[in-house]
Coordinates of C-alpha atoms in Angstrom, one line a residue:
M1 CA -31.2 20.4 -9.3
R2 CA -27.7 19.1 -10.1
K3 CA -26.1 18.0 -7.5
N4 CA -23.4 20.7 -7.0
E5 CA -25.9 23.0 -6.6
R6 CA -27.1 21.6 -4.4
L7 CA -24.3 21.7 -1.5
K8 CA -22.9 25.3 -3.1
G9 CA -22.9 27.3 -0.9
K10 CA -23.9 25.1 2.3
T11 CA -22.4 24.4 4.9
V12 CA -20.2 20.8 5.6
A13 CA -19.4 20.2 9.0
I14 CA -17.2 16.4 9.4
T15 CA -15.6 14.6 12.3
G16 CA -12.3 12.6 11.3
S17 CA -11.5 14.7 8.7
S18 CA -7.9 15.0 8.7
G19 CA -7.7 11.4 6.7
G20 CA -8.9 8.4 5.1
L21 CA -12.6 9.0 4.5
G22 CA -13.7 12.1 6.4
E23 CA -11.0 14.4 4.0
Q24 CA -12.1 12.6 0.9
I25 CA -15.5 13.9 1.7
A26 CA -13.9 17.2 2.9
Y27 CA -12.2 17.7 -0.5
R28 CA -15.6 16.2 -2.8
C29 CA -17.6 18.3 -0.5
A30 CA -15.4 22.2 -1.9
A31 CA -15.4 21.1 -5.0
R32 CA -18.9 21.2 -5.3
G33 CA -18.4 24.8 -4.0
A34 CA -19.9 24.1 0.1
N35 CA -18.2 25.5 3.3
L36 CA -16.5 23.0 5.2
V37 CA -15.5 22.8 9.0
L38 CA -13.0 19.6 9.5
L39 CA -12.5 18.9 12.7
A40 CA -10.2 16.2 14.6
R41 CA -7.3 16.0 17.3
N42 CA -4.2 17.0 14.4
L43 CA -5.2 20.4 13.8
K44 CA -1.7 20.6 12.0
K45 CA -3.0 18.6 9.5
L46 CA -6.1 20.1 9.1
K47 CA -5.3 23.7 9.0
Q48 CA -2.8 22.1 6.1
M49 CA -6.1 20.8 4.7
A50 CA -8.0 24.3 5.2
K51 CA -5.4 25.5 3.2
N52 CA -5.6 23.7 0.5
I53 CA -9.2 23.8 -0.2
R54 CA -9.4 27.0 0.6
E55 CA -6.2 28.3 -3.0
K56 CA -8.5 25.5 -4.5
Y57 CA -12.2 25.6 -5.0
G58 CA -12.4 29.0 -3.1
V59 CA -14.1 28.0 -0.5
D60 CA -14.5 28.7 3.4
C61 CA -12.9 25.8 5.4
L62 CA -12.2 26.3 9.3
P63 CA -9.7 23.7 10.8
L64 CA -10.9 22.5 14.6
N65 CA -9.4 21.0 17.5
L66 CA -11.6 18.1 18.6
D67 CA -11.4 15.2 20.8
L68 CA -14.2 13.2 20.1
S69 CA -12.6 10.9 23.7
R70 CA -13.3 14.6 25.7
H71 CA -17.2 14.7 25.5
E72 CA -17.2 17.6 27.9
D73 CA -15.2 19.7 26.2
I74 CA -17.7 19.3 22.2
P75 CA -20.7 21.4 23.2
A76 CA -18.2 24.5 23.4
V77 CA -16.6 23.4 19.9
F78 CA -19.9 23.7 18.6
R79 CA -20.9 27.1 20.0
D80 CA -17.2 28.3 18.4
I81 CA -18.5 27.2 15.3
F82 CA -21.7 28.4 15.4
E83 CA -20.4 31.4 16.0
Q84 CA -17.8 31.2 13.3
V85 CA -20.5 29.8 10.3
G86 CA -24.0 30.5 11.1
H87 CA -24.9 26.8 11.3
I88 CA -24.2 23.8 9.7
D89 CA -27.0 22.3 6.9
V90 CA -24.9 18.3 6.9
L91 CA -23.1 16.9 10.1
V92 CA -21.1 13.9 8.4
N93 CA -20.2 11.8 11.9
N94 CA -17.3 10.0 10.2
A95 CA -15.0 9.8 13.0
G96 CA -14.5 6.3 14.5
Y97 CA -11.6 3.6 15.4
G98 CA -11.3 -0.7 16.1
I99 CA -9.5 -3.1 17.9
F100 CA -9.7 -6.9 16.6
A101 CA -8.9 -9.1 19.3
E102 CA -11.2 -11.8 20.9
A103 CA -14.0 -11.2 23.5
K104 CA -11.4 -12.5 26.6
D105 CA -8.7 -10.5 25.3
V106 CA -10.4 -6.7 24.8
T107 CA -9.3 -4.6 27.7
P108 CA -11.5 -2.5 29.6
A109 CA -9.5 0.6 27.6
D110 CA -10.1 -0.3 24.7
V111 CA -14.2 -1.0 25.1
E112 CA -14.4 1.9 26.9
G113 CA -12.0 3.6 24.7
M114 CA -14.2 2.8 21.1
F115 CA -17.9 3.5 22.6
A116 CA -16.6 7.0 24.5
V117 CA -16.0 7.7 20.3
N118 CA -17.8 6.1 18.1
V119 CA -20.9 6.6 20.5
V120 CA -20.8 8.7 22.5
G121 CA -18.4 11.6 21.5
M122 CA -21.2 10.5 17.4
I123 CA -24.4 11.1 20.1
V124 CA -22.7 14.4 21.9
C125 CA -22.0 16.3 18.2
T126 CA -25.0 15.4 16.6
K127 CA -26.8 16.6 20.1
E128 CA -25.3 20.1 19.7
V129 CA -27.0 20.4 16.4
I130 CA -30.8 18.6 16.7
P131 CA -31.9 22.5 18.0
S132 CA -30.6 24.5 15.0
M133 CA -31.7 22.0 13.1
R134 CA -35.2 21.7 13.7
R135 CA -35.5 25.3 14.2
R136 CA -35.2 26.2 10.3
K137 CA -36.5 22.3 9.1
N138 CA -33.3 21.9 7.5
G139 CA -30.2 19.7 7.3
H140 CA -28.5 16.1 7.0
I141 CA -27.3 14.2 9.9
I142 CA -25.1 11.7 8.1
N143 CA -23.3 9.1 10.9
I144 CA -20.9 7.0 9.2
S145 CA -21.5 2.7 10.6
S146 CA -20.4 -0.7 9.3
Q147 CA -21.2 -3.4 7.1
A148 CA -20.5 -4.6 11.5
G149 CA -23.3 -3.0 12.5
K150 CA -25.7 -5.4 10.7
L151 CA -23.5 -8.8 10.7
A152 CA -20.8 -9.7 13.7
T153 CA -17.8 -11.2 12.9
P154 CA -15.5 -13.2 15.4
K155 CA -12.7 -10.9 16.7
S156 CA -14.8 -7.4 16.5
S157 CA -16.9 -8.1 19.7
V158 CA -16.5 -4.8 20.8
Y159 CA -16.0 -2.6 17.7
S160 CA -19.9 -4.7 15.9
A161 CA -21.5 -4.0 19.4
T162 CA -20.4 0.3 19.0
K163 CA -21.7 0.0 15.3
H164 CA -24.8 -1.6 16.5
A165 CA -24.9 1.1 18.9
V166 CA -24.6 4.0 16.0
L167 CA -27.5 1.7 13.8
G168 CA -29.6 1.7 17.2
Y169 CA -29.5 5.2 17.6
T170 CA -29.3 6.8 14.2
N171 CA -32.7 4.6 13.1
S172 CA -34.2 6.1 16.3
L173 CA -33.3 9.5 15.2
R174 CA -35.2 9.2 11.9
M175 CA -37.7 8.6 13.2
E176 CA -38.0 11.2 16.1
L177 CA -36.6 14.2 13.0
A178 CA -38.9 13.1 10.4
G179 CA -41.7 15.4 10.8
D180 CA -39.4 18.6 11.0
D181 CA -37.6 18.1 7.0
V182 CA -33.8 16.7 8.6
F183 CA -32.5 13.8 7.0
V184 CA -30.9 11.3 8.6
T185 CA -28.6 8.7 6.8
A186 CA -26.6 5.6 8.1
V187 CA -23.4 4.8 5.9
N188 CA -22.6 0.9 5.8
P189 CA -18.7 0.1 4.1
G190 CA -17.4 -2.4 4.7
P191 CA -13.7 -2.6 4.8
M192 CA -11.9 0.4 2.9
A193 CA -7.9 1.1 2.4
T194 CA -7.8 3.4 5.5
N195 CA -4.9 3.4 8.2
F196 CA -8.1 1.9 10.3
F197 CA -6.3 -1.3 9.9
E198 CA -2.9 0.3 11.3
L199 CA -4.6 0.2 14.6
A200 CA -7.7 -2.6 14.5
D201 CA -4.8 -5.5 13.0
P202 CA -1.7 -4.3 13.5
S203 CA -0.6 -7.7 12.3
G204 CA -1.7 -7.4 8.1
N205 CA -3.0 -10.4 8.4
Y206 CA -7.2 -9.6 7.7
V207 CA -6.8 -6.5 4.8
K208 CA -4.2 -9.6 3.6
N209 CA -6.4 -12.9 3.6
I210 CA -9.9 -9.4 2.0
G211 CA -6.9 -7.7 -0.3
R212 CA -8.9 -7.4 -3.6
H213 CA -12.7 -6.5 -1.4
I214 CA -11.6 -3.4 0.1
L215 CA -13.4 -0.3 -0.3
S216 CA -11.7 3.2 -1.7
T217 CA -12.5 6.0 0.0
E218 CA -12.7 7.7 -3.5
R219 CA -16.5 5.2 -4.1
V220 CA -17.3 5.1 -0.7
S221 CA -17.0 9.4 -0.5
E222 CA -18.7 9.9 -4.0
Q223 CA -21.8 8.2 -3.1
V224 CA -22.0 10.0 0.3
V225 CA -21.7 13.2 -1.4
D226 CA -24.3 12.1 -3.6
A227 CA -26.3 11.4 -1.2
M228 CA -26.5 14.7 1.0
L229 CA -29.0 17.0 1.7
K230 CA -31.1 13.7 -0.1
K231 CA -34.0 11.5 1.8
R232 CA -32.0 8.3 1.9
R233 CA -32.0 6.1 4.3
E234 CA -28.5 4.1 4.6
I235 CA -25.7 3.7 1.6
N236 CA -24.9 -0.3 2.3
L237 CA -21.6 -0.9 0.3
P238 CA -20.0 -3.2 -0.8
G239 CA -23.8 -4.7 -2.7
W240 CA -22.8 -8.4 -2.2
M241 CA -21.7 -8.2 1.5
N242 CA -24.7 -6.1 2.7
V243 CA -26.6 -9.4 0.7
G244 CA -24.8 -10.8 2.8
S245 CA -25.8 -8.8 6.3
I246 CA -29.3 -9.1 4.8
L247 CA -29.8 -13.0 4.6
Y248 CA -28.3 -13.3 7.9
T249 CA -31.0 -11.4 9.8
L250 CA -33.2 -13.7 8.0
F251 CA -31.1 -16.6 8.0
P252 CA -28.8 -16.1 11.5
S253 CA -27.2 -19.5 12.3
L254 CA -27.9 -20.7 8.4
V255 CA -25.3 -18.0 7.8
E256 CA -22.8 -18.3 10.8
R257 CA -22.6 -21.9 9.8
L258 CA -22.0 -21.6 6.3
G259 CA -19.7 -18.2 7.0
K260 CA -17.5 -19.8 9.7
K261 CA -14.0 -19.2 7.8
A262 CA -14.9 -16.1 5.7
F263 CA -15.5 -14.9 9.4
F264 CA -12.5 -15.7 10.8
K265 CA -10.1 -14.5 8.1
K266 CA -9.2 -11.7 10.9

C-alpha cells in the first residue's frame, strides 16, 4: 500500500499543533488525505491553520483549544472530538516544553509545569483514546519524546526526567496494546529548529553551540508521518546522536567521562 493511501480518510489528532513539529506533521498528514484534529492553546492560530488546510487539501480539519496542564478539562475535549468526528485513528502526543537550568536553580513551578504537560497531560490524552482503539482493534499512538529521554545531560535534569517518563510509559503501553493491534511508537529527536529554545535557553548559547547539528522539523515530520499506521517501535534522529544513546546504555561511565565537555555546551 502506498503511503498516501494508508492515511487517506483517516483521522489524525495532534497536540501542540499550532507550530513547530506539530504544525509540520499536520500539513504532511493533510497532504496525504488525512482528516485532522488540531489541539493547542492558541485557538486563533489553529483556526487559521484549519482554514488553510481545508482550502489547500480538501480534508476535514477540526481546531480545538487544549491546555495540557489543565488535566481536568482533557476528557471533555476528547468527548467533543468523538461527537464531531467519530473516532481517532492516530494520536500524536507532541505538546511539550523544557527549561534548561542547573538542578539547584530549577523552581518547583518549573518542575510541576514540565511534568504536568510533558507527562501527565500526555498520559491523560492517551487514556482517552485507548478504549475506542481497543474496541476497533486498530489505531496508532505516537509519543514525541527526545534523545534527552535516553541520554541525560547537564542543565536538563527535569526535562530529561520527563522524557525518561514518556519513554517508560510508551514502552509499557506498547506491550499492553500489542494484542489489540494498536501500534505505539516513541519518537526521539535531537534538538530541532523550533521555538522550543526560546523558553528552554533564552540566552541562545545552546543553539549557537550546536547550530549545524539542529534537525529540521520537515525532516522529523516526514519520518513521523511515514511511520503512521505502521508497526514501528521507535524513530531516532539523528543517527549519530542515537549511537551515543546506545553507547551510553552500554558504557555509561565511559560516555559521561568522554562526553563531559560536549554535554556542558548548553
